[in-house]
Short mmCIF file of C-alpha atoms in Angstrom, two decimals:
data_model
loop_
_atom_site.label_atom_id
_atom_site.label_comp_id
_atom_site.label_asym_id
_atom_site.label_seq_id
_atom_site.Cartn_x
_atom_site.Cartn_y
_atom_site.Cartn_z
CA UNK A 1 239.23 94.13 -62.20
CA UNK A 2 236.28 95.49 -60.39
CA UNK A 3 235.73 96.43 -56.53
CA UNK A 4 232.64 95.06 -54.88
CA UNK A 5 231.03 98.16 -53.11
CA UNK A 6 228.20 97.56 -49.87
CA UNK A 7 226.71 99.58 -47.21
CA UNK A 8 226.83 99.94 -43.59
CA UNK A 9 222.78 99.47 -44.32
CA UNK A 10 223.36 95.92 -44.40
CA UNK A 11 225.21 95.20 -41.92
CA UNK A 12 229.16 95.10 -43.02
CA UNK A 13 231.83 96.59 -40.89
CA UNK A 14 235.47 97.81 -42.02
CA UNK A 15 235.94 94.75 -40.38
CA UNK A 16 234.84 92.96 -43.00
CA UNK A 17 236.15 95.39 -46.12
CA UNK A 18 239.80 94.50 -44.69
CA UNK A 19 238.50 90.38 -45.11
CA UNK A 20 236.97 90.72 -48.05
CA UNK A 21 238.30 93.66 -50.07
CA UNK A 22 235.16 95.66 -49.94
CA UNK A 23 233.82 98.91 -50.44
CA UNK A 24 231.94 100.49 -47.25
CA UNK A 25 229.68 103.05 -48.15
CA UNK A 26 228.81 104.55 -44.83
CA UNK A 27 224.74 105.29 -44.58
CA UNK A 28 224.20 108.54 -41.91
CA UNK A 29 222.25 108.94 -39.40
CA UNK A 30 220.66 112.24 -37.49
CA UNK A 31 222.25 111.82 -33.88
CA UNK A 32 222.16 115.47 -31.64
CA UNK A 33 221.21 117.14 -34.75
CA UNK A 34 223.89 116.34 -36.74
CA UNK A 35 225.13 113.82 -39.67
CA UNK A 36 226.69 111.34 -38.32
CA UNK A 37 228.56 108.60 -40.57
CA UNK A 38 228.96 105.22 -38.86
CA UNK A 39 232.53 104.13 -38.66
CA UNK A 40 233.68 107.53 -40.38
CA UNK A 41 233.90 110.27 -37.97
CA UNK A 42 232.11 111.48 -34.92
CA UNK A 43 230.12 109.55 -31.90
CA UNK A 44 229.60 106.57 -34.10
CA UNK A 45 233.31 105.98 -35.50
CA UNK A 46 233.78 103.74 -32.92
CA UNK A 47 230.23 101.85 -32.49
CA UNK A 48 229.33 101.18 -28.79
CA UNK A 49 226.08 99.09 -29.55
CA UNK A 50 225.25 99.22 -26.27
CA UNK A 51 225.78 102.62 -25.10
CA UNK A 52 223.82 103.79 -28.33
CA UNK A 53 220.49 101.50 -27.83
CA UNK A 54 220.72 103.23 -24.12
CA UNK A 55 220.71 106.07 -25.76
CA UNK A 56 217.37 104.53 -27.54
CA UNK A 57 215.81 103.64 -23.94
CA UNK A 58 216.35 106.59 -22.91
CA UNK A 59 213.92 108.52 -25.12
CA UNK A 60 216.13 109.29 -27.81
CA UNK A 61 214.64 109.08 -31.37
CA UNK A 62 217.09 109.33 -34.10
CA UNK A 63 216.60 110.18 -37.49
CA UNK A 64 218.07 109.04 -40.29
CA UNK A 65 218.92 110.76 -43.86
CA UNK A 66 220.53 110.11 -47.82
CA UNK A 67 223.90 110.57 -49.34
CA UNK A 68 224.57 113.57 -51.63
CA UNK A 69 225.61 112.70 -54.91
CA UNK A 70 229.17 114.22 -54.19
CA UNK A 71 229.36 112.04 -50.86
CA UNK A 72 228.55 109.14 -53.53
CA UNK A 73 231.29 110.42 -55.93
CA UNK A 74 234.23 110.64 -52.69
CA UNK A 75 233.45 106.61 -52.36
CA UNK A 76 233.38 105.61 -56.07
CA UNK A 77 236.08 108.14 -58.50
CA UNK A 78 239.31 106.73 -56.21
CA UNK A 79 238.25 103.35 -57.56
CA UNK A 80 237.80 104.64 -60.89
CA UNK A 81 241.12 106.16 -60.67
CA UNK A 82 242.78 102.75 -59.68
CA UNK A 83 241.47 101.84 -63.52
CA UNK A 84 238.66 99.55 -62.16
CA UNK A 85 235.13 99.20 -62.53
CA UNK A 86 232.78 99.14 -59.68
CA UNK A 87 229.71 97.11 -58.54
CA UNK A 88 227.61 98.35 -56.00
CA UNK A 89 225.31 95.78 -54.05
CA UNK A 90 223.30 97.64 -52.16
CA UNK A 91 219.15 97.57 -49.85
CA UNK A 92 216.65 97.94 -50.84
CA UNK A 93 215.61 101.05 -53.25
CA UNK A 94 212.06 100.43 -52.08
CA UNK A 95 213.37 101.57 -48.17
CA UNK A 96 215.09 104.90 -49.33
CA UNK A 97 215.36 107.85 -51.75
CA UNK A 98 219.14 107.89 -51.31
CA UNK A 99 219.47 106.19 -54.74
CA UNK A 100 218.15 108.96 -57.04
CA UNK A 101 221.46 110.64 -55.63
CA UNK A 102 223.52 107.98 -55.99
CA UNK A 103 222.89 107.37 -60.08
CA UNK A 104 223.05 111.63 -60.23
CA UNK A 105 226.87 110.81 -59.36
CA UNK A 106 227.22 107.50 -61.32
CA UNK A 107 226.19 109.53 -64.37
CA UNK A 108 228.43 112.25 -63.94
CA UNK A 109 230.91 109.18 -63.44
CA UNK A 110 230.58 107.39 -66.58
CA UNK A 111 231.08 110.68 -68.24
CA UNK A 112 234.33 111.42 -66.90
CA UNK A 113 235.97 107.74 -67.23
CA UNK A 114 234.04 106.46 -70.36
CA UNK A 115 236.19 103.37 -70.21
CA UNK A 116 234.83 102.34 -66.48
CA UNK A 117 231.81 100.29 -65.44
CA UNK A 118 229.98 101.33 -62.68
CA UNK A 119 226.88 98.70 -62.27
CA UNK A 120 224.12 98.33 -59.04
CA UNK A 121 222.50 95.08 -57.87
CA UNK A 122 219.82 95.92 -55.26
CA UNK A 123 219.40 93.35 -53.13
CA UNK A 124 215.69 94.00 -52.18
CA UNK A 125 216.60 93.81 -48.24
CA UNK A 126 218.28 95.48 -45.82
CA UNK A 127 220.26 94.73 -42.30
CA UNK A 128 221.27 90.87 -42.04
CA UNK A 129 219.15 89.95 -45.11
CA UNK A 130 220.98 92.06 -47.29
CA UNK A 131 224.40 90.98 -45.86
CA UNK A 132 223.63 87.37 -46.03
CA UNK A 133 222.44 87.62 -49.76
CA UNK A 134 225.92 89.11 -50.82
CA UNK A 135 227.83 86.61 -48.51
CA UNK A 136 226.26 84.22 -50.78
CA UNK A 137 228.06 86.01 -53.76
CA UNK A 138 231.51 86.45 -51.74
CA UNK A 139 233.20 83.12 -52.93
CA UNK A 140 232.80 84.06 -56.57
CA UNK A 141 234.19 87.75 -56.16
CA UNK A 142 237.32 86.48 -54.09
CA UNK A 143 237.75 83.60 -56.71
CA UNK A 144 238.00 86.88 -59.27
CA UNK A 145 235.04 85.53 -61.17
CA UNK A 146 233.75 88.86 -63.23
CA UNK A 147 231.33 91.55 -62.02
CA UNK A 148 228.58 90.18 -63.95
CA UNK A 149 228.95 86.62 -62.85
CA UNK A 150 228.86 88.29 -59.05
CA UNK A 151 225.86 90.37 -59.71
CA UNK A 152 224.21 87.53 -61.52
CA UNK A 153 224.92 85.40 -58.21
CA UNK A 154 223.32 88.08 -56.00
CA UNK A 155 220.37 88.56 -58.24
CA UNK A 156 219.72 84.71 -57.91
CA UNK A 157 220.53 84.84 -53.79
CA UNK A 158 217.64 86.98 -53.33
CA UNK A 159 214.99 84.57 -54.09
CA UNK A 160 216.91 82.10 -52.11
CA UNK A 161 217.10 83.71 -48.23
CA UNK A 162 214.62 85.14 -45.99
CA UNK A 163 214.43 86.84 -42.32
CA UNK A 164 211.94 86.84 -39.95
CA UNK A 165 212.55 89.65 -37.08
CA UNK A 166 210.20 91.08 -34.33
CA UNK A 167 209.56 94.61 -33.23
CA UNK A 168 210.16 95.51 -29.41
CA UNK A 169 208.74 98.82 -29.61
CA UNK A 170 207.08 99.70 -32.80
CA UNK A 171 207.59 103.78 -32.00
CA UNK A 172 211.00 103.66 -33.83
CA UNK A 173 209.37 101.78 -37.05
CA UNK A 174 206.34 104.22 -37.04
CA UNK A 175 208.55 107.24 -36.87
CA UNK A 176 210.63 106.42 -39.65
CA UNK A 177 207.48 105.13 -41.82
CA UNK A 178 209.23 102.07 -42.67
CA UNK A 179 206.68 100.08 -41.29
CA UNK A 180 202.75 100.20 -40.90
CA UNK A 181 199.42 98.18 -40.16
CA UNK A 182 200.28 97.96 -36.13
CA UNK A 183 199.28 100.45 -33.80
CA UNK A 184 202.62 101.77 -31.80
CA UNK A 185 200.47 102.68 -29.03
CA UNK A 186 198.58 99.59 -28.36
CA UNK A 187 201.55 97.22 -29.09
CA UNK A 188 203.80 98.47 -26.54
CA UNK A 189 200.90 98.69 -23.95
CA UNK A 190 199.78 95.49 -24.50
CA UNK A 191 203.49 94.10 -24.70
CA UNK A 192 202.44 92.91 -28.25
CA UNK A 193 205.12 92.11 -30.21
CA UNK A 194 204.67 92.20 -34.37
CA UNK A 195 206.82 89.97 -36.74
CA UNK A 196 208.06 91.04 -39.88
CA UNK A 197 209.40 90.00 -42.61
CA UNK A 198 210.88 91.35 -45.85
CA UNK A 199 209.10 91.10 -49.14
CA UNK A 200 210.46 90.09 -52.47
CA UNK A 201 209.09 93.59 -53.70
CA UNK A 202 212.04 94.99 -50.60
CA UNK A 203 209.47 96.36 -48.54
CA UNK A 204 209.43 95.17 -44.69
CA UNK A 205 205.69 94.14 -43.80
CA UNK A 206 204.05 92.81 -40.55
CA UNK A 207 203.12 89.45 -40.78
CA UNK A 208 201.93 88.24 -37.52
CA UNK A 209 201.81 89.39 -33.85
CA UNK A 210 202.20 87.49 -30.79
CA UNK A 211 201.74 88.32 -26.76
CA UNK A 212 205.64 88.66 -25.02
CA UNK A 213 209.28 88.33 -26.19
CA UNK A 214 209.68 84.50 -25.88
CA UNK A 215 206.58 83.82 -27.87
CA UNK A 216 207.95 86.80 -31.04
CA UNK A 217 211.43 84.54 -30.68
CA UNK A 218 209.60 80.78 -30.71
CA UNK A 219 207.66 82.35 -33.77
CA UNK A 220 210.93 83.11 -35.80
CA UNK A 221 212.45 79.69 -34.72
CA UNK A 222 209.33 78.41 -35.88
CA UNK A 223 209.39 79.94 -39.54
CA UNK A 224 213.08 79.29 -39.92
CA UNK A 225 212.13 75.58 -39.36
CA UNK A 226 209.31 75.64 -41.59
CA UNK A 227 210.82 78.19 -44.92
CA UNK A 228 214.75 77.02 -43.99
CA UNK A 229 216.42 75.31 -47.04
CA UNK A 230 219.52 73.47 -45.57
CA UNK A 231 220.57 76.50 -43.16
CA UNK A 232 223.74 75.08 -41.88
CA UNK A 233 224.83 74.64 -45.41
CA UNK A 234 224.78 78.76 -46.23
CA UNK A 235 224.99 81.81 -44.62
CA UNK A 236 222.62 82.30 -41.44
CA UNK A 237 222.57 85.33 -39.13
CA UNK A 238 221.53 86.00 -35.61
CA UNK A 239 221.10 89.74 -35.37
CA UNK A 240 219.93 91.68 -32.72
CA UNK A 241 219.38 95.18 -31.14
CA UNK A 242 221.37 95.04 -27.59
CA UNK A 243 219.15 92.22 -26.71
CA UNK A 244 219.42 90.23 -23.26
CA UNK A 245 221.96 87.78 -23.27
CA UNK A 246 219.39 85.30 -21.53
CA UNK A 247 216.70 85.63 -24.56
CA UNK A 248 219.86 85.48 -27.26
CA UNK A 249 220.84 81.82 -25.12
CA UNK A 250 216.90 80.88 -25.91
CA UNK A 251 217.31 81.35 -29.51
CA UNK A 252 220.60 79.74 -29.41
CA UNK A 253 219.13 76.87 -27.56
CA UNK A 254 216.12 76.65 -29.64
CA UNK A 255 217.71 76.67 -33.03
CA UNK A 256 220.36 74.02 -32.05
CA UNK A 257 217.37 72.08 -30.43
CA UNK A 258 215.49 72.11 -34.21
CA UNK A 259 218.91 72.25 -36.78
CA UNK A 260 221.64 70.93 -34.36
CA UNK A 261 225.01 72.50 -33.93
CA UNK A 262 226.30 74.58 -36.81
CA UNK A 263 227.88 77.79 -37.44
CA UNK A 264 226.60 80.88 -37.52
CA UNK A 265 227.02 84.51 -36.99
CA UNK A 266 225.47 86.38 -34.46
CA UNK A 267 225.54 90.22 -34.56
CA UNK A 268 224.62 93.75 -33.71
CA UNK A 269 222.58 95.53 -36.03
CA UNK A 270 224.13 98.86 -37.50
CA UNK A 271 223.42 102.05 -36.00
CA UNK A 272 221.48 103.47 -39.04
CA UNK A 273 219.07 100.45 -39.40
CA UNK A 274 219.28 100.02 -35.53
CA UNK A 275 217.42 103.61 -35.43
CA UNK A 276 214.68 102.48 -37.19
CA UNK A 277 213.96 99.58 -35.37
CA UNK A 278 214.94 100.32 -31.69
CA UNK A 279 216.45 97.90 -29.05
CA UNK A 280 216.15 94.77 -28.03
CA UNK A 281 214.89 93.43 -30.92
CA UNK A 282 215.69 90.33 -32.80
CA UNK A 283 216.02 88.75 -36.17
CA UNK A 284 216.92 85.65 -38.24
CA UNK A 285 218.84 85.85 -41.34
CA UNK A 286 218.73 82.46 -43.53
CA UNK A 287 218.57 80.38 -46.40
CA UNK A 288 214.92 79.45 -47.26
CA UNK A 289 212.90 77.94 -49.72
CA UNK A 290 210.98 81.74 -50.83
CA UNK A 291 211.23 85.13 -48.92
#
């Protein structure tokens, strides 16, 4: 038996651990100069998307920060304890440090239960990529196929989805570094809006810049219709920063306009990766013929 361990980095909620019998491993974030783990303790135990991206208009710029290897090791040992191996899907290396941490406490792990697995899969995304990617992967783990027929499954998924997302305000990108090659400055005064994508390497990268929110939304329609690989046939997200309702109905219009009516989820990015990329932004999550 082995538990399948994520991060609040990509998007899953305890929600979701109670539906799916998941390990949360809550990511922090720097909010009035303090840790702060989302859906753990503090202002962000109970998420109020809204009230936090206010926060966001409002000037505030929140910071963001790694696990210690002992905050790794109080997720993980009471699952070694149980007598069962772990596998931890989780974004992308290539977006964080946190990970150096995290396999200082797997090592110290495997020493004290020798007879435990404790395996990674990086999923080279983050936010609704990432979650998407292991959704892909969810069938097999509640079916109790094994943890290497699981991580095989998400190793193959990542090849297989994409997401294409715009920037509102690129401030919030530029002052976490995890995006460059736009000017901040000029983009917001111009109401220039970049679109990004994610890599197969995991790094997020600009890829194109249009005038105006409608046109950065028509643009990600647009590449969902051309890269999409039977989207209503696999996991597909709608995720957003506190966006208006009225530009969420345009995407919702648009996309049943071009695929017709299917399901999918639409949802509110995670405080952690919602610092980094500010509100009322907007991204598409799907299954696609490359990244």
């Amino acid at each position: 038996m082995f538990k399948l361990f994520v991060d609040t980095d990509m998007d899953f909620t305890p929600e979701d651990v109670k539906k799916h019998g998941l390990g949360l491993i809550s990511m922090p974030i720097i909010l009035d100069g303090q840790d702060t783990f989302p859906y753990e303790e503090g202002a962000l135990k109970e998420f109020d998307p809204h009230a936090f991206f206010e926060r966001l208009r409002g000037g505030l710029v929140p910071k963001t920060c790694g696990l210690s290897p002992e905050k790794y090791k109080s997720y993980f040992e009471p699952v070694l304890k149980e007598g069962k191996d772990i596998l931890y899907a989780h974004f992308s290396e290539a977006m964080s440090g946190t990970f150096n941490a995290m396999r200082l406490a797997v090592s110290e792990l495997r020493v004290q239960y020798p007879d435990r697995r404790i395996e990674e899969v990086d999923t080279l995304a983050i936010t609704a990529l990432a979650r998407v990617i292991v959704q892909d992967a969810l069938p097999l783990y509640e079916e109790g196929k094994s943890l290497d027929e699981v991580k095989a499954r998400i190793e193959e998924a990542r090849s297989h989805y994409a997401i294409t997302l715009f920037a509102d305000d690129l401030k919030f990108f530029r002052a976490s570094g995890r995006v460059s090659g736009f000017s901040a400055i000029a983009g917001g005064m111009l109401d220039i809006k970049p679109i990004i994508s994610i890599g197969e390497d995991g790094i997020m990268r600009p890829v194109a810049k249009v005038m105006g929110r409608k046109a950065a939304l028509k643009r990600i329609v647009d590449d969902v219709k051309k890269n999409g690989d039977e989207v209503g046939k696999h996991p597909f997200v709608v995720i957003h920063s506190d966006i208006s309702r009225e530009l969420l109905s345009y995407v919702n219009a648009a996309l049943k306009k071009e695929f017709g009516d299917f399901a999918y989820e639409e949802l509110i990015v995670n405080p952690t990766a919602g610092a980094h990329a500010g509100p009322d932004c907007l991204g598409v999550a799907y299954h696609a013929k490359h990244r």
